[in-house]
XYZ file of C-alpha atoms in Angstrom:
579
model
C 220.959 23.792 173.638
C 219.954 20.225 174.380
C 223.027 20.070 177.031
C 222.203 23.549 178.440
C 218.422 22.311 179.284
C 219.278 18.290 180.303
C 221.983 20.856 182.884
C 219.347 22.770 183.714
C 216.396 19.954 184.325
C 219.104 17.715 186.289
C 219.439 21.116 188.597
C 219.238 19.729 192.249
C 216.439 23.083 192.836
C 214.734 22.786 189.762
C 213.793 19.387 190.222
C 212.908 20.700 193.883
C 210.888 23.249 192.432
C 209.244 21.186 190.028
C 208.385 18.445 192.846
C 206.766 21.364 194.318
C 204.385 22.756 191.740
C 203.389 18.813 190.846
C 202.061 18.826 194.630
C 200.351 21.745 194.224
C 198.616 21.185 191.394
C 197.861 17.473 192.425
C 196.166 18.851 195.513
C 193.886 21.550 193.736
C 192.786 19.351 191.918
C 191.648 16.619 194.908
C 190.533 20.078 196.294
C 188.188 20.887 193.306
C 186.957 17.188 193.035
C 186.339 17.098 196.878
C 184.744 20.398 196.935
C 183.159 20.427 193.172
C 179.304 21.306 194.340
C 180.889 25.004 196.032
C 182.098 26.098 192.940
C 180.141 28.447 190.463
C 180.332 29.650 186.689
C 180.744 28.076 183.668
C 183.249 24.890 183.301
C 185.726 27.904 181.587
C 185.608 29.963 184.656
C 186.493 27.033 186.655
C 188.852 25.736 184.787
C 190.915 29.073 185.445
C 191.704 27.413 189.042
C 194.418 25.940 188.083
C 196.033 29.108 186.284
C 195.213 31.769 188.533
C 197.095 30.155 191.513
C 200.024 29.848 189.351
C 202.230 32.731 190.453
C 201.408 32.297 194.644
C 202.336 28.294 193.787
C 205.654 29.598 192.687
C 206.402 32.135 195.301
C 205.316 28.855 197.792
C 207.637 27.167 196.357
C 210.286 29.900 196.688
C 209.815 29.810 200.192
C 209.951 25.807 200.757
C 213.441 26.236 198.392
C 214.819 28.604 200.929
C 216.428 26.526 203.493
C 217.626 23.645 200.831
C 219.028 26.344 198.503
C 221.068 27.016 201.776
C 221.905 24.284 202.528
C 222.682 22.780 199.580
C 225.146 25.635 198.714
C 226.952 24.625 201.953
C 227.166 20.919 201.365
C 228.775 21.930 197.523
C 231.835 23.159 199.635
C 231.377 21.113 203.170
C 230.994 17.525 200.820
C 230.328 15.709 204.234
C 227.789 12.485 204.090
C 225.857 13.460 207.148
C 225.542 17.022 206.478
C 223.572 15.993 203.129
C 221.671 13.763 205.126
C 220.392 16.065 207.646
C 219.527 18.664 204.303
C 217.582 15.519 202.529
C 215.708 15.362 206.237
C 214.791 19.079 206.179
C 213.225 18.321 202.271
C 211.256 15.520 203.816
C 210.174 17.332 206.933
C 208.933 19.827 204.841
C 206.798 17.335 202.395
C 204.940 16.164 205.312
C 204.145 19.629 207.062
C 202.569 21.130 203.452
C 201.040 17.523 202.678
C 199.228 17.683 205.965
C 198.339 21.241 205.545
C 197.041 20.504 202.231
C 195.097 17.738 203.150
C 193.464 19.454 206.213
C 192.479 22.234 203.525
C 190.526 19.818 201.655
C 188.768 17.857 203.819
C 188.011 21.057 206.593
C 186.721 23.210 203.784
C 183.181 21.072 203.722
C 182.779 22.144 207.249
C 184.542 25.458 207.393
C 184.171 27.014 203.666
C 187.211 28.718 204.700
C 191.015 28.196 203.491
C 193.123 26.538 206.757
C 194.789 29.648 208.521
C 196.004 30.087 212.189
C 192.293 29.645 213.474
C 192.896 26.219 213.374
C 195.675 26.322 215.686
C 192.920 27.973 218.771
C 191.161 24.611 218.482
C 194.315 22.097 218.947
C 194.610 22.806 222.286
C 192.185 19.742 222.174
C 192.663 17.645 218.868
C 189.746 15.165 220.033
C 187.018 17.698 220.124
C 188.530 18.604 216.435
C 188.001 14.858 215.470
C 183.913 14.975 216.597
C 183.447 16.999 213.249
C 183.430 13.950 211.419
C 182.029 10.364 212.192
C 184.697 7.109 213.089
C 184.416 5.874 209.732
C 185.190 9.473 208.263
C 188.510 9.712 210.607
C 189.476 6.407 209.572
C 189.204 6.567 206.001
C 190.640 10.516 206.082
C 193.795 9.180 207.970
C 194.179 5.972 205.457
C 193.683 8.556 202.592
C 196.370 11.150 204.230
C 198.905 8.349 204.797
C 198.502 7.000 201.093
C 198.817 10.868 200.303
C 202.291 10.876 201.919
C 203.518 8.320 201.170
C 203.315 8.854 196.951
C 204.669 11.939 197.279
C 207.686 10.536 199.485
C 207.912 8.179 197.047
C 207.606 10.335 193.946
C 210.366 12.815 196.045
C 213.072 9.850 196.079
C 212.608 8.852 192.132
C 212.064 11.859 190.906
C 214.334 14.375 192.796
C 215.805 11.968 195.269
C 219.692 13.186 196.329
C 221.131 13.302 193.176
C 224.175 13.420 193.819
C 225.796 13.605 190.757
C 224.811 17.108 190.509
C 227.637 18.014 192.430
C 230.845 17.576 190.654
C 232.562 20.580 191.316
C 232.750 24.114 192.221
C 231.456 25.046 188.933
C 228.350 23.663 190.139
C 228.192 25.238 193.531
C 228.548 28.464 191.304
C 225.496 27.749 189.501
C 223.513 27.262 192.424
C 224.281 30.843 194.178
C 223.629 32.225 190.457
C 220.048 30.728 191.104
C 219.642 33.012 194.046
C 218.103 35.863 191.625
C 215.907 33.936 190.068
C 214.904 32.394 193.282
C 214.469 36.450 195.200
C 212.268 36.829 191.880
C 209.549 33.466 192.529
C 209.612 34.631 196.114
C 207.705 37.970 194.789
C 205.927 36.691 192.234
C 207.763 39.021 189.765
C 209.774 42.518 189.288
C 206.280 44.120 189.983
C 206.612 46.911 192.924
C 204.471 45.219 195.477
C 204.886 41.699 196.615
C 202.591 38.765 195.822
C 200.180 37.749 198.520
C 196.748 35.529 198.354
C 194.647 38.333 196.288
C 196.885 37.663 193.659
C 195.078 34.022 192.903
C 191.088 35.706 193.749
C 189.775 35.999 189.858
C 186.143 34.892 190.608
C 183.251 36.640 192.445
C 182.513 33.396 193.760
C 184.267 33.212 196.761
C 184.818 29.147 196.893
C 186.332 29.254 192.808
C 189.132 31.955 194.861
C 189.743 29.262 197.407
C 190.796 26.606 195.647
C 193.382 28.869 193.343
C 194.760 30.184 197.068
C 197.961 28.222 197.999
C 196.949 26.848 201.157
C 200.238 26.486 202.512
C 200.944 29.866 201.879
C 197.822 31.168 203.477
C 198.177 29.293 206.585
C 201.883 30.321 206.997
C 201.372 33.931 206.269
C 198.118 34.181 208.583
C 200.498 32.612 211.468
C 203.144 35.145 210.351
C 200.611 38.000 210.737
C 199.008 36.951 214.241
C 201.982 35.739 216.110
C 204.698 37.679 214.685
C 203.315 40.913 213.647
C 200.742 40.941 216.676
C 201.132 44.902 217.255
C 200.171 45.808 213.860
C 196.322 45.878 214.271
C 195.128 45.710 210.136
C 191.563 46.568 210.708
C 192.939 50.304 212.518
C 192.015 52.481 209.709
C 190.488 55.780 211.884
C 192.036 57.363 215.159
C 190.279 56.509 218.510
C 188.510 59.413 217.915
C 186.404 58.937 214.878
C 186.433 55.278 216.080
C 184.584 56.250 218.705
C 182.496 59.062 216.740
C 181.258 56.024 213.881
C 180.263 53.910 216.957
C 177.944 56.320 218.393
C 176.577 57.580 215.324
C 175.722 53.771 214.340
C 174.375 52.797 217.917
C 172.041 56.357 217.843
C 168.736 56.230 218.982
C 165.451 57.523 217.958
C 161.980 58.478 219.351
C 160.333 54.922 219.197
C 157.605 54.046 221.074
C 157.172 49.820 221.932
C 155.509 47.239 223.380
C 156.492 46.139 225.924
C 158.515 42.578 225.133
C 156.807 40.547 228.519
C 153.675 41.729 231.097
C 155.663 39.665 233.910
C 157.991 41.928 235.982
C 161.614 40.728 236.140
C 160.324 37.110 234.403
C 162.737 33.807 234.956
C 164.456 33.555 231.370
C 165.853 30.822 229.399
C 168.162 31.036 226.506
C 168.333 28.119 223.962
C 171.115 28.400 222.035
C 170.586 25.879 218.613
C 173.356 24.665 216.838
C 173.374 25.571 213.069
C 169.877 27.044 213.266
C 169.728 28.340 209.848
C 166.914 30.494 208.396
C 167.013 27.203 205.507
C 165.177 24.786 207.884
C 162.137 27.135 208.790
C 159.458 27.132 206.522
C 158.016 30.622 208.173
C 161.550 32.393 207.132
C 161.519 31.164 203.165
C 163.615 27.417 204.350
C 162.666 24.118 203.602
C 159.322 22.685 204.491
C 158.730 19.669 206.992
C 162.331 20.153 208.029
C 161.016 21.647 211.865
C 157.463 21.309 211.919
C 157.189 21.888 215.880
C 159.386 24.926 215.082
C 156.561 26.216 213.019
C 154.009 25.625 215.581
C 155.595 27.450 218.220
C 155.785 30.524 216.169
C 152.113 30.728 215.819
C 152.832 31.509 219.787
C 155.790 33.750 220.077
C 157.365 36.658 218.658
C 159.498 36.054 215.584
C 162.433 38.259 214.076
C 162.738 37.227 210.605
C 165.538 39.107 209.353
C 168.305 38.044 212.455
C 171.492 37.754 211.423
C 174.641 35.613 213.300
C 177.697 37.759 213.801
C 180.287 34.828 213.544
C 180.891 31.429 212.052
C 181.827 29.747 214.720
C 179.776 28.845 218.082
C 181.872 29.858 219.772
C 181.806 33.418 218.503
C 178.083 33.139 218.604
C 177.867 32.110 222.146
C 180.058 35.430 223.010
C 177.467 37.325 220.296
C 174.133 36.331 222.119
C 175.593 36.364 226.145
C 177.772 39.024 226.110
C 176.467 41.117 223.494
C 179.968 41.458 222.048
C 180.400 40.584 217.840
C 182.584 38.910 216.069
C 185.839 39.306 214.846
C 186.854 38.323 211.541
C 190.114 36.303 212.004
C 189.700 35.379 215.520
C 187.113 34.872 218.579
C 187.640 36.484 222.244
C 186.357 33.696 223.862
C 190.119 32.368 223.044
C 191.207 34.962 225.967
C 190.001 34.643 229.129
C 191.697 38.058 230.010
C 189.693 39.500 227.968
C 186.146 37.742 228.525
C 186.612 38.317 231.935
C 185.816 42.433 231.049
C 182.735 41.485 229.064
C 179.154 42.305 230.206
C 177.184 39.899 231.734
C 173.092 39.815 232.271
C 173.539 36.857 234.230
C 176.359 37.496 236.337
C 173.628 40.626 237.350
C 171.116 38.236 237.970
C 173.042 36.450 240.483
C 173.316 39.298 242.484
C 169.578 39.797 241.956
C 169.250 36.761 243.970
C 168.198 34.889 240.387
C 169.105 30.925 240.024
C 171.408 30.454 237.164
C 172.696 27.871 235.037
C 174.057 26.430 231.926
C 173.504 23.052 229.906
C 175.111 21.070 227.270
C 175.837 17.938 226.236
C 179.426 18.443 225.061
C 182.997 19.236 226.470
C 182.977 23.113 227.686
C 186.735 23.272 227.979
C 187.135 22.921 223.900
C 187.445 26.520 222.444
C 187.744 27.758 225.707
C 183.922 27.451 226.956
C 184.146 26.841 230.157
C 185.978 29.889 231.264
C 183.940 31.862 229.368
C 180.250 30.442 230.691
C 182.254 30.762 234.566
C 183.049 34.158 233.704
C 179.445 35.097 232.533
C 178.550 33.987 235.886
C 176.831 31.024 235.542
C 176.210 29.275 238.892
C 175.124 25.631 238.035
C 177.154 23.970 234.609
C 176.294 21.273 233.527
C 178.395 19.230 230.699
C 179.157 15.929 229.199
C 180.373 14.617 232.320
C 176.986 14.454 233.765
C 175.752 12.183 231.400
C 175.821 8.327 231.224
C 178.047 7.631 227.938
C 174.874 5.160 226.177
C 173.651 8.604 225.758
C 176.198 10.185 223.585
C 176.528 9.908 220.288
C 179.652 9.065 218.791
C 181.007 12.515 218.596
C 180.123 15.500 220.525
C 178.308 14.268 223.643
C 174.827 13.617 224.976
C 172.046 14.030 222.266
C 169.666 17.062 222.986
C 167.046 15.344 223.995
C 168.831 14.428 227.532
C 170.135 17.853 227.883
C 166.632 19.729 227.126
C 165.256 16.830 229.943
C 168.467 17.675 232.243
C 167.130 21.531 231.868
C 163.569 21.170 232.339
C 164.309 18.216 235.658
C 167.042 21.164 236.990
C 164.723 24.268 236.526
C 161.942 21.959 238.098
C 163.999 21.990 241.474
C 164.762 25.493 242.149
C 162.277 28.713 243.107
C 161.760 31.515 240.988
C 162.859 34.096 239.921
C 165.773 31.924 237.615
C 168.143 32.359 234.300
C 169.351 29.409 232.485
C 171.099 28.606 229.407
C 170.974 25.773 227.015
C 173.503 24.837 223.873
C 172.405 21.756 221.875
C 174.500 20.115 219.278
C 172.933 17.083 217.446
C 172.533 19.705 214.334
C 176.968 19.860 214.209
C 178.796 17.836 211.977
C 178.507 14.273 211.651
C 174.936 14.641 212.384
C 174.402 11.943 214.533
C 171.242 11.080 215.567
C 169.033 8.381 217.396
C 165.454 7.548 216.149
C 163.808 7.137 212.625
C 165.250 9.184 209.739
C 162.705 11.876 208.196
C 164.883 11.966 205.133
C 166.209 8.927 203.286
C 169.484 10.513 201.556
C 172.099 9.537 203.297
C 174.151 12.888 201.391
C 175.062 16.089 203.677
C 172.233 17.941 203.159
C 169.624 15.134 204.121
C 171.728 14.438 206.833
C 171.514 17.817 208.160
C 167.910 18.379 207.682
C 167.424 14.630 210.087
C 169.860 16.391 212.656
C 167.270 19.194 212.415
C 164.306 16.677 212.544
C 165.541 15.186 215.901
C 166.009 18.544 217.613
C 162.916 20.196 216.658
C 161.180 17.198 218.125
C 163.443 17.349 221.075
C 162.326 20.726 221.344
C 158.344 19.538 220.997
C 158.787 17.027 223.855
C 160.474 20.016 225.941
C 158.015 22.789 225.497
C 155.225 20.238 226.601
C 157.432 19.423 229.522
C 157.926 23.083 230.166
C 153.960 23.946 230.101
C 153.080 21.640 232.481
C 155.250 23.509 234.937
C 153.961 26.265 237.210
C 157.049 28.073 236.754
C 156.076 28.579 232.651
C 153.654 31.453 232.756
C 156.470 33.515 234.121
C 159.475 32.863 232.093
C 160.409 34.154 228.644
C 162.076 32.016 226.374
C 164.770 33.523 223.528
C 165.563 30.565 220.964
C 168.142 31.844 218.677
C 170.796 29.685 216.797
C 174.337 30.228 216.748
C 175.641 30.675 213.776
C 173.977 29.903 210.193
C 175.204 27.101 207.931
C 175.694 26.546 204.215
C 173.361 23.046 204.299
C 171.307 22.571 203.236
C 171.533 24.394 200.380
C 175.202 24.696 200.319
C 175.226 28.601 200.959
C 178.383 30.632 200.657
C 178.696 31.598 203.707
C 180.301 34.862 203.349
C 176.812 35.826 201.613
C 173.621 37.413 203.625
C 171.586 33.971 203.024
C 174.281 32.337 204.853
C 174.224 34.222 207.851
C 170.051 34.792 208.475
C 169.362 32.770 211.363
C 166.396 31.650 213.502
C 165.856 33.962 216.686
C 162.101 34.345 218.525
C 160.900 34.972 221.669
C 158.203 32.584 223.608
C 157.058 31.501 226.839
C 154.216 32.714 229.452
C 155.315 36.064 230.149
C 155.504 36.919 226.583
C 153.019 40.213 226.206
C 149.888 38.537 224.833
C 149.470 41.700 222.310
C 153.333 40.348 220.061
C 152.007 36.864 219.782
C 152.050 35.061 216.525
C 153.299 38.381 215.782
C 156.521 39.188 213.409
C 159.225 41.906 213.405
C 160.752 41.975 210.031
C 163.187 44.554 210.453
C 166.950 43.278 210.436
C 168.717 43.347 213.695
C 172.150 40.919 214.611
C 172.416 38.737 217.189
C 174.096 40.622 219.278
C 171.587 43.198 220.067
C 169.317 40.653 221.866
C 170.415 40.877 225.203
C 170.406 44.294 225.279
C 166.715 44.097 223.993
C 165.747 42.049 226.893
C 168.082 43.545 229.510
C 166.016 46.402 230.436
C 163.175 44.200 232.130
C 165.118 42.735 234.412
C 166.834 46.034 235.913
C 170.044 45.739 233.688
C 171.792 48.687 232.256
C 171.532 48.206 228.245
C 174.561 50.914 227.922
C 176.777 48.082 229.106
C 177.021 46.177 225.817
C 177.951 49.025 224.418
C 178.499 47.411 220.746
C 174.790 46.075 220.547
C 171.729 48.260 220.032
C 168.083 47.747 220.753
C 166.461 47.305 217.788
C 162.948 48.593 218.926
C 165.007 52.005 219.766
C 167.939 52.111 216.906
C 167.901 54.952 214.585
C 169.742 52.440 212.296
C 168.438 49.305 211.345
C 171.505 46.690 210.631
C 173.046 43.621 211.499
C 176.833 42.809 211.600
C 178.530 40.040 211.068
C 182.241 38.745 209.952
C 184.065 36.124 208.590
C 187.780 35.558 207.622
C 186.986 37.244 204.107
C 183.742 39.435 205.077
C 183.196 42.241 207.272
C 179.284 42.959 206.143
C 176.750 45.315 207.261
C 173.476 44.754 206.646
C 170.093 46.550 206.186
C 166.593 46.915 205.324
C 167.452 47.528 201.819
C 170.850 46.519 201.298
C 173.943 44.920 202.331
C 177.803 46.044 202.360
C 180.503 43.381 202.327
């Protein structure tokens, strides 16, 4: 018995496959330490982490065995130096791939709260706007971290499985490898069970972040690849014909006999769109979030009209821009603005406007071509754009670009320069990770949370310099402002953000020609963040039946939001919420 185990532990693929489940254990555990504060229940329920993901570890490692297990079985008959060095090569290569995956899991999951899958790959078309997530000093001490990373388990790959050799001594042994191709099949599955393992195998918690840490990430990201890029044509979210497709839609976007105010007493008023990053509900007092956090914030609402139940369709801003401008909501694994093909057929208010002989522009302080921006703002039909590139570089911060309070200046100088009637668009970003801000901190933590709530700080009084600006102007009494964020975020009270509370965002209407009757008033019903522009469209001549997956929430029969993530497609009302 002794012999028959030492045989079976000095097995070329079972020390392979025990290198393998070491790694992934190693790494869900720096996931869990990295990550502790997201996950919920009692030390017990956490603790079953490291079991559930058991059985998808094993089928991962199935998978990483496949092309050593064949090549391996060759080199038992081939016996030539360099072919075993090119299969030792492939072992390595592969070590380096799922360590970088791995790692990329960890640290993206703070800003994310989503397991790495093929999204990821839409944003390396520019790596460097990937790196502004995090500060210098977090980039530098990530990489050292990664590299240390890689190089122990290189290391602990050489001692511990290295190219043993002396497994090979005849064809007795080449034998015993193809009789490991059964057991191997059986891993792959994760048993003899009818259907085949896949990630829902590890979720054993209602708490969405204790499910993310059992999931192999490797496994995820390769089978979400798999999915997109290889089985493209199989659409998983088709589960009705066009034809009740098409029947649900209606039924949902239905409207009733609802009389309204009207939104603005100015006909065809100059509008302006400012589009906050990370505006969560959490940082206005008025909507149940922290106090003192956006004090301007809460003075302006005394004058405007505020929605307190508006929800962001997306995660990303990217799929919130898309949301607010085109009236078009998210999808749950993806974002269109990734296809300019398909942008290109989306509506447009202001690409209307121009024709209506309306000024138009965009601002913001960052790089429009990352997520493919830019082609979607030139598609909307934006006349004037104005990015990173016109800004002196002692204005930037480290990271993204220009702080807000040059962009909201760069706004308020261009507006001051052209005649009415006009449309412009503003995206900050001092409120996206690293949180970089000039001035004196509000908040003395240096931890994520306080550092969010100081990015918060700085833009809300960027936004009290630029309203004061913006009254002084003769061109103010005529122009509605919509400020509505673009996405929500879990600081800083580290929501799951596949939850309701994660999604509510800021959204309000301001400005001159606001009707004097809604302000300081509230509308508490729940509407997404997609029906906005079709709310507004109407007064200035647009067709509203053109974003034809938004509703007017003054005129809907059905009161709901919508919004997605990778794990959630949610529908939300008055009295309830479906996930």
């Amino acid at each position: 018995m002794r012999s028959l185990l030492k045989n079976i532990y000095d097995h070329f693929l079972f020390r392979c496959f025990l290198f393998w489940m070491i790694l992934f254990s190693v790494f869900r555990l720096f996931f869990v330490m990295y990550n502790f504060h997201y996950f919920q229940g009692s030390f017990g329920h956490k603790l079953v982490i490291f079991v559930a993901g058991l059985r998808l570890d094993v089928a991962t490692a199935g998978y990483l065995l496949i092309p050593v297990f064949l090549l391996w079985a060759l080199y038992v008959f081939i016996q030539k130096q360099w072919f075993f060095r090119f299969l030792y090569s492939i072992n390595i290569c592969l070590i380096v791939t799922v360590v970088f995956i791995a790692f990329v899991n960890v640290i993206n999951y703070v800003n994310w709260q989503s397991v790495v899958s093929k999204r990821i790959l839409l944003y390396l078309n520019n790596p460097l706007e990937v790196s502004r997530f995090m500060t210098t000093a977090q980039i530098a001490v990530g990489l050292l971290s990664f590299v240390l990373m890689l190089v122990c388990f290189l290391w602990f790959h050489a001692k511990f499985v290295g190219r043993h050799k002396k497994a090979i001594k005849n064809l007795r042994w080449g034998l015993a490898y193809l009789a490991s191709l059964p057991l191997l099949l059986i891993g792959i599955r994760g048993g003899v069970q009818g259907i085949p393992i896949n990630e829902s195998d590890s979720f054993y918690s209602r708490h969405i972040s204790n499910d993310h840490a059992a999931v192999n990430p490797f496994y995820y990201f390769t089978h979400s690849v798999y999915e997109y890029y290889v089985l493209n044509s199989n659409n998983k979210f088709k589960f009705y014909t066009s034809a009740a497709r098409n029947k649900h839609v209606k039924s949902l976007m239905e409207e009733g006999p609802v009389k309204t105010t009207a939104l603005t007493h100015v006909k065809k008023p100059n509008l302006v769109i400012i589009v906050l990053e990370s505006w969560t509900a959490d940082i206005i007092a008025e909507l149940g979030g922290e106090k003192n956090t956006t004090p301007f914030t809460s003075e302006l609402i005394k004058d405007s009209y505020l929605f307190t139940h508006c929800y962001g369709s997306g995660a990303r801003t990217d799929q919130g821009l898309v949301s607010i401008l085109a009236g078009y909501p998210a999808q749950p694994d993806n974002s269109i603005m990734a296809y300019p093909e398909k942008t290109r057929k989306l509506p447009s208010l202001i690409a209307f406007l121009n024709s209506k002989k309306y000024q138009t522009s965009f601002f913001y302080g960052g790089d429009l071509n990352f997520a493919q921006t830019r082609s979607f703002v030139v598609q909307q039909g934006f006349e004037f754009i104005s990015d990173k590139s016109h800004y002196q570089s002692k204005d930037y911060n480290s990271k993204w670009g220009a702080h807000d309070d040059k962009v909201l200046d760069a706004q308020i100088d261009h507006l001051n320069t052209l005649p009415e009637p006009f449309a412009s668009c503003v995206l900050t970003l001092s409120t996206h990770e690293p949180f970089e801000v000039p001035g004196q901190k509000k908040f003395p933590g240096n931890d994520m949370p306080d550092r969010f709530k100081n990015a918060a700080y700085y833009t809300d009084a960027c936004l009290r310099q630029y309203f004061s600006r913006a009254k002084k102007t003769s061109w103010y009494k005529n122009t509605l402002f919509l400020l509505v964020a673009d996405h929500g975020h879990s600081l800083p009270r580290n929501r799951d953000l596949n939850w309701p509370e994660g999604k509510r965002i800021l959204c309000m209407l301001t400005g001159g020609a606001l009707n004097d009757t809604l302000v300081g008033k509230k509308w508490d019903s729940v509407l997404g963040q997609n029906d906005l522009l079709k709310m507004i469209s109407p007064y200035y001549g647009y067709n509203p039946k053109k974003f034809k997956f938004a509703k007017d929430p003054f005129k809907a029969k059905h009161k709901f939001a919508y919004y997605a993530t990778e794990y959630v497609m949610a529908l939300i009302t008055d009295s309830t919420a479906v996930l």
